[in-house]
mmCIF file of C-alpha atoms in Angstrom:
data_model
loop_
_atom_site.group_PDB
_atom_site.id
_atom_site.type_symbol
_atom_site.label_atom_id
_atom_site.label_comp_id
_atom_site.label_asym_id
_atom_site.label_seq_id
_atom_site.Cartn_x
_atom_site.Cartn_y
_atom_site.Cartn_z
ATOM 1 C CA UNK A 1 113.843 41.220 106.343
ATOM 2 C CA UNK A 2 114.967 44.875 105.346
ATOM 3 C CA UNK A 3 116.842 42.905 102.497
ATOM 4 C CA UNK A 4 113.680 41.534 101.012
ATOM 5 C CA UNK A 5 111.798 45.084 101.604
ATOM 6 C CA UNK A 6 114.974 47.030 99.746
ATOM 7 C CA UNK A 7 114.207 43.942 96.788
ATOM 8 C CA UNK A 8 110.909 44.456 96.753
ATOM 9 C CA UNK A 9 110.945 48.459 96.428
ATOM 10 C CA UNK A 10 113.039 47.747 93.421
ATOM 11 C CA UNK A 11 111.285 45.203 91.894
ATOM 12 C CA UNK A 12 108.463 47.627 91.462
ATOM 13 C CA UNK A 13 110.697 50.325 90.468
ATOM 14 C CA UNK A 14 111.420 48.338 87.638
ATOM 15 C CA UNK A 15 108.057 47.302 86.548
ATOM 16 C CA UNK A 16 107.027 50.635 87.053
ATOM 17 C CA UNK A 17 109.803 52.135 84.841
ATOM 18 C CA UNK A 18 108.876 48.826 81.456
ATOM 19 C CA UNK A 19 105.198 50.098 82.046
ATOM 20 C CA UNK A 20 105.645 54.088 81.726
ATOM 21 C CA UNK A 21 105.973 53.909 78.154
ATOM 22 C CA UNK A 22 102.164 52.518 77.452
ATOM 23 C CA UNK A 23 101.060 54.975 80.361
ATOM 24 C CA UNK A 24 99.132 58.226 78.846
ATOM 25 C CA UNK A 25 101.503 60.790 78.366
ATOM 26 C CA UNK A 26 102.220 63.037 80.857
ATOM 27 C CA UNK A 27 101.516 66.572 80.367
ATOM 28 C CA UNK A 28 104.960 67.808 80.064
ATOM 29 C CA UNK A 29 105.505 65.580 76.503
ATOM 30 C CA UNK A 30 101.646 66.851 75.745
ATOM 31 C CA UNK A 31 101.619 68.848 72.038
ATOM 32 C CA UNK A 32 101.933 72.354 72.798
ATOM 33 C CA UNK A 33 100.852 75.527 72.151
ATOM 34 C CA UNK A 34 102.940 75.504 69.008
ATOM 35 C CA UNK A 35 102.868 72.007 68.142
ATOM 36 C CA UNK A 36 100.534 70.850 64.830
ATOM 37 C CA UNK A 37 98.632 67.975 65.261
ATOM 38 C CA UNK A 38 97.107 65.917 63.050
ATOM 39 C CA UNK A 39 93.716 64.436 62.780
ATOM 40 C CA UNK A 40 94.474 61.735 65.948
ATOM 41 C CA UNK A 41 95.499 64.786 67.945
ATOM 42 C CA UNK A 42 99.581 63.893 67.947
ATOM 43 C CA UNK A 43 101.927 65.923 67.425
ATOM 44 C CA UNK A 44 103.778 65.985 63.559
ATOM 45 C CA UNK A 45 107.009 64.496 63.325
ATOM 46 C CA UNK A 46 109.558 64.369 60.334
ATOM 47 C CA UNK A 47 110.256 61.165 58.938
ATOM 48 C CA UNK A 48 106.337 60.043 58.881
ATOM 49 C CA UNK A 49 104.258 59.805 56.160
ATOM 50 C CA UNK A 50 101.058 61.485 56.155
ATOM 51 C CA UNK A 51 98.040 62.393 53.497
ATOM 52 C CA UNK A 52 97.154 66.316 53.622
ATOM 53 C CA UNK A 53 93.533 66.612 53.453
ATOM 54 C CA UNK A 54 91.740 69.926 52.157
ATOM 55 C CA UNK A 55 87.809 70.896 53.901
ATOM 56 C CA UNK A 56 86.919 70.972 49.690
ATOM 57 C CA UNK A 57 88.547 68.647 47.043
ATOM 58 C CA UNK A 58 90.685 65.319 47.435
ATOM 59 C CA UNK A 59 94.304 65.024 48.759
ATOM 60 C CA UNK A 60 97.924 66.614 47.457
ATOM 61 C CA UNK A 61 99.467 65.020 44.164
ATOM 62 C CA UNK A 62 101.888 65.904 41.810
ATOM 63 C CA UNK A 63 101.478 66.732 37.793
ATOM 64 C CA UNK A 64 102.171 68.075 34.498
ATOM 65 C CA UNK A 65 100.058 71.642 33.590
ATOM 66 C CA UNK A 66 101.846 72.463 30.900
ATOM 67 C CA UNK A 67 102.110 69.214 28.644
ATOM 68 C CA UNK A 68 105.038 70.760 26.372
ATOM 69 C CA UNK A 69 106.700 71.563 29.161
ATOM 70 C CA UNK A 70 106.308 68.422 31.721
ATOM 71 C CA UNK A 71 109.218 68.729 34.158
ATOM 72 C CA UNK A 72 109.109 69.534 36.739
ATOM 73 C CA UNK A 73 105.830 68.597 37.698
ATOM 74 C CA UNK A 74 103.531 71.114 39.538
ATOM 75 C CA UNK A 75 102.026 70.257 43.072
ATOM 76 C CA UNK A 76 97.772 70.197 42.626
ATOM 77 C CA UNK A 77 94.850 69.307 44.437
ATOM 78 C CA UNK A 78 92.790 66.304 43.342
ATOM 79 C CA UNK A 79 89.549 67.317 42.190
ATOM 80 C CA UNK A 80 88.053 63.658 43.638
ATOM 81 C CA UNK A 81 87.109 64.099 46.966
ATOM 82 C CA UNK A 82 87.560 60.219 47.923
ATOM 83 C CA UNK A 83 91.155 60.796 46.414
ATOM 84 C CA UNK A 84 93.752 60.777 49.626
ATOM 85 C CA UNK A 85 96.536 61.346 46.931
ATOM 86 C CA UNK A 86 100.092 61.195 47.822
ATOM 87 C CA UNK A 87 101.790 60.742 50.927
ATOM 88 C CA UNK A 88 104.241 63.172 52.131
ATOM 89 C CA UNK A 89 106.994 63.881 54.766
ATOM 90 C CA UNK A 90 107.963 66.967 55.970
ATOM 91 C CA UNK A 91 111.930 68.127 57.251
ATOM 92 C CA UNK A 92 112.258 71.011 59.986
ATOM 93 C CA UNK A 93 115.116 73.328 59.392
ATOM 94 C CA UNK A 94 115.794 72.628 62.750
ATOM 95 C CA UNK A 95 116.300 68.893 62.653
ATOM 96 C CA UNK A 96 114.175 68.152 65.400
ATOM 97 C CA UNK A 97 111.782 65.514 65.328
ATOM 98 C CA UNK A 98 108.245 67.676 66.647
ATOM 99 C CA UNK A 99 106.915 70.029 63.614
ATOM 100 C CA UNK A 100 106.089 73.351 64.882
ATOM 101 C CA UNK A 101 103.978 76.291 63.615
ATOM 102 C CA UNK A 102 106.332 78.728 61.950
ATOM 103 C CA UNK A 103 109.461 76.476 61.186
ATOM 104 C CA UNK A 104 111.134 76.545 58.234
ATOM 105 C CA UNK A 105 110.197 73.671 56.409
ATOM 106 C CA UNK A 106 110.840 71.153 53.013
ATOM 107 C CA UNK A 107 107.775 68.949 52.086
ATOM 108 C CA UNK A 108 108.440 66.023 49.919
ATOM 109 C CA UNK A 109 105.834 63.982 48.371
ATOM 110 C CA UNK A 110 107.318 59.801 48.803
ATOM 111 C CA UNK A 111 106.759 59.020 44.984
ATOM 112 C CA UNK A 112 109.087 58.868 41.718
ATOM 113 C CA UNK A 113 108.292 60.485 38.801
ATOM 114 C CA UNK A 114 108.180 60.156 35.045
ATOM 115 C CA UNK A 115 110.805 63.497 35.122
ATOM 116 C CA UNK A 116 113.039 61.743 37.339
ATOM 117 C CA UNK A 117 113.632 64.389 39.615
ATOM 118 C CA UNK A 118 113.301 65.269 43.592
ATOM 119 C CA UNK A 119 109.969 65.631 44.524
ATOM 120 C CA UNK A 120 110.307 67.882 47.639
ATOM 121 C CA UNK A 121 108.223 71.408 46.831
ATOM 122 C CA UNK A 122 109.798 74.523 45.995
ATOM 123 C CA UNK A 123 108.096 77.778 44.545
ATOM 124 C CA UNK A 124 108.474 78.129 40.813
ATOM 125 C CA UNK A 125 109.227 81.794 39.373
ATOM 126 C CA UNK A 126 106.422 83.696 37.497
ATOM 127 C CA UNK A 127 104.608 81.896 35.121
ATOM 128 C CA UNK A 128 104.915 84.125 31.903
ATOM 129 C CA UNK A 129 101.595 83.596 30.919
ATOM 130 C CA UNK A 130 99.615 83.831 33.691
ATOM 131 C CA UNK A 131 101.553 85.779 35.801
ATOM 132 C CA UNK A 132 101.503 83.194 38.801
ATOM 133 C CA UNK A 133 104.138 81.554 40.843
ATOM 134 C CA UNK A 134 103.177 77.921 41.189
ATOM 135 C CA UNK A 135 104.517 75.452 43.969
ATOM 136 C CA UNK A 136 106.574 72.718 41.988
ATOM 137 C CA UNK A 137 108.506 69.839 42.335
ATOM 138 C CA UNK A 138 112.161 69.269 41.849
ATOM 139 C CA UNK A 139 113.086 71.673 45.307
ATOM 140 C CA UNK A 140 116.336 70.507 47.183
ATOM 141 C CA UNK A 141 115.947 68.669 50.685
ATOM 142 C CA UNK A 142 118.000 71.133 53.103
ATOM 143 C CA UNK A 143 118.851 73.510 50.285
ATOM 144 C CA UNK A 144 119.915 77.320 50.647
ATOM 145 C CA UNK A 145 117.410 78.538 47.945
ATOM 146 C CA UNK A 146 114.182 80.233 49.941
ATOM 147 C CA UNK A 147 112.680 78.614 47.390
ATOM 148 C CA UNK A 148 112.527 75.233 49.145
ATOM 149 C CA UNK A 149 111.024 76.286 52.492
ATOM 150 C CA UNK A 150 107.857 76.761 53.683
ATOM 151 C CA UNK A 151 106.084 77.241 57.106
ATOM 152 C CA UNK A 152 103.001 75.700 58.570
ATOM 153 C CA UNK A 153 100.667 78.146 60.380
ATOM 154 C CA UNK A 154 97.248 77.529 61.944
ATOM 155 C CA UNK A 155 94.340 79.010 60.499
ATOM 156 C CA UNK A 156 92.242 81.434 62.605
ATOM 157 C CA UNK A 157 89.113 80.931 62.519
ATOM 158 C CA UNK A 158 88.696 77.772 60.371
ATOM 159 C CA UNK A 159 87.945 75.590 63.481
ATOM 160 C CA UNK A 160 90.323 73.481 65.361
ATOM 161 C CA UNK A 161 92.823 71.255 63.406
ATOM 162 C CA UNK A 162 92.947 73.490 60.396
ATOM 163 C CA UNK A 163 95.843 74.790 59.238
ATOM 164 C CA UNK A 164 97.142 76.498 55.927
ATOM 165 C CA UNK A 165 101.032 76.179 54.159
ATOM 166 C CA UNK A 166 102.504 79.596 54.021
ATOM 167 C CA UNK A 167 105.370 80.451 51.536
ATOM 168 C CA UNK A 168 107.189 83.556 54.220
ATOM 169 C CA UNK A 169 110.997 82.648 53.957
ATOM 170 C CA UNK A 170 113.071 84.633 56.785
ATOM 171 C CA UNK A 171 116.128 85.562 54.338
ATOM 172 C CA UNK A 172 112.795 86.814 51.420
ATOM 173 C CA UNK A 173 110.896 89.970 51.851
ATOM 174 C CA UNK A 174 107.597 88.090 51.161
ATOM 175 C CA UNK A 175 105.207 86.034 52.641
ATOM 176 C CA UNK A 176 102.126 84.830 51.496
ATOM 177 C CA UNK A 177 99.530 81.845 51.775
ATOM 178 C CA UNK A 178 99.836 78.849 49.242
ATOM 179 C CA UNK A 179 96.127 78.662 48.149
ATOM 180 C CA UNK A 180 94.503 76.937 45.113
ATOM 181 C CA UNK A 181 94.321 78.247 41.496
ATOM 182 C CA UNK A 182 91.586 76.600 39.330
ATOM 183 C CA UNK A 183 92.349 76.189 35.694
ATOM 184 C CA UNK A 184 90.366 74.637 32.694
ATOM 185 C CA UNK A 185 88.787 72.293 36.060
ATOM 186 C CA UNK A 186 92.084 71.341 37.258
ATOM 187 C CA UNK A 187 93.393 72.951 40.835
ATOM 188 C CA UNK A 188 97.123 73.969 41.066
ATOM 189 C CA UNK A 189 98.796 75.080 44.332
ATOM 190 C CA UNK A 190 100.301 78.362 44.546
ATOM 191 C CA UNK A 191 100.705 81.859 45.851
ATOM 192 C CA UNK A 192 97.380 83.950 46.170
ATOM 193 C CA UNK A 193 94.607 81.966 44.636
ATOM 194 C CA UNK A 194 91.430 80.369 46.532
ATOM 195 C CA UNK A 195 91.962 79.391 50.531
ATOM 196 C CA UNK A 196 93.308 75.989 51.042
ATOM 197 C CA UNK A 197 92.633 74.577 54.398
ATOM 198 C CA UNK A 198 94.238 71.385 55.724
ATOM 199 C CA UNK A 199 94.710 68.962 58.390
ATOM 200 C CA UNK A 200 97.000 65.511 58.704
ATOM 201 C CA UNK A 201 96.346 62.272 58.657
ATOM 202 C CA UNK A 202 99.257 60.095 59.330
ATOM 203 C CA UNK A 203 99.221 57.072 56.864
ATOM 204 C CA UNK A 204 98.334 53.683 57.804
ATOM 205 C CA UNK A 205 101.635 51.580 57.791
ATOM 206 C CA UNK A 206 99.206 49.150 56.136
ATOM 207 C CA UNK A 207 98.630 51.439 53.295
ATOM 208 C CA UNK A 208 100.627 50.684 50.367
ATOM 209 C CA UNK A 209 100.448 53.123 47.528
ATOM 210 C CA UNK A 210 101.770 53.309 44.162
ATOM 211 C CA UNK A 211 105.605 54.646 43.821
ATOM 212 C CA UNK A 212 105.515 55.881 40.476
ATOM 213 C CA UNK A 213 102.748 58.119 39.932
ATOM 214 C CA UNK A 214 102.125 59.662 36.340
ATOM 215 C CA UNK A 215 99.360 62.001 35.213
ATOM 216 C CA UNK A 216 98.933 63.788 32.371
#
């Protein structure tokens, strides 16, 4: 009899244990106070795709502003609000899989180009002309240059689930919001410029999207 009771104790043990994992989360493995969520209300993680959606204009994509000088392209804002653009992934510094406000990050848009070069962000130098520093592909994924990191902060008082990418390297004696520059009714992403606020939406594994993606 106490042989069938110890059995039976373990039995349910072990049911128990194969049904935890579709049980709500606990609030120990809950996103935290630094965690960044997306628009489900889970917590990013590198080495998903999601589309980065703006409160104005359509999602993130990747082109040429200066058509005699293509390459690398520039990282811009679709001006069609239906527009989800390109997916991207992002890589902590740290290597751990939960994204957290203020890490040192890469961003890489999953999409080949006509320049055939990396497409993970990295801040461009000062545009002669205008006098701007642009974000631009062609960065390097782990790479020593501050150029390739940025940080992902929340944005106080935008409402919940906003958030805003913020170019403030540790080893750089700068740090600044990435807004939105609007030229000839095109919007480019870089330091200074109009306030872009954004939230996540992981993508759909559904979703299939285009892998070259060329726009002039």
């Amino acid at each position: 009899m106490e042989i069938k009771r110890k059995l039976t104790i373990i039995i349910l043990i072990e049911i128990f244990l194969l049904k935890l994992p579709y049980f709500s989360c606990p609030t120990f493995c809950q996103p935290t106070e630094n965690s960044i969520q997306d628009l489900e209300g889970n917590e990013l993680q590198t080495h998903t795709k999601y589309h980065i959606f703006s409160g104005t204009g359509g999602g993130l994509s990747l082109s040429a502003r200066d058509r005699r000088y293509p390459c690398p392209h520039n990282v811009m804002q679709e001006t069609n609000n239906s527009s989800v653009g390109l997916s991207v992934e992002i890589f902590p510094a740290d290597r751990k899989q939960a994204i957290k406000l203020s890490a040192d990050v890469n961003l890489a848009f999953l999409a080949a180009t006509v320049c055939v070069q990396s497409t993970v962000w990295r801040l461009g130098s000062v545009d002669p002309f205008t006098g701007r520093r642009y974000v631009r592909s062609n960065g390097e994924l782990g790479g020593p240059g501050a150029e390739n990191w940025f940080k992902i902060e929340r944005n106080v008082g935008s409402g919940e689930g906003y958030y805003k990418i913020v170019y403030c390297p540790r080893v750089v004696d700068i740090c600044e919001d990435v807004g939105v520059f609007t030229e000839k009714g095109r919007r480019w992403l870089g330091l200074g410029g109009d306030t872009l606020l954004i939230a996540f939406k992981k993508v759909d594994p559904a979703y299939h999207e285009l892998t070259t993606y060329i726009r002039n």
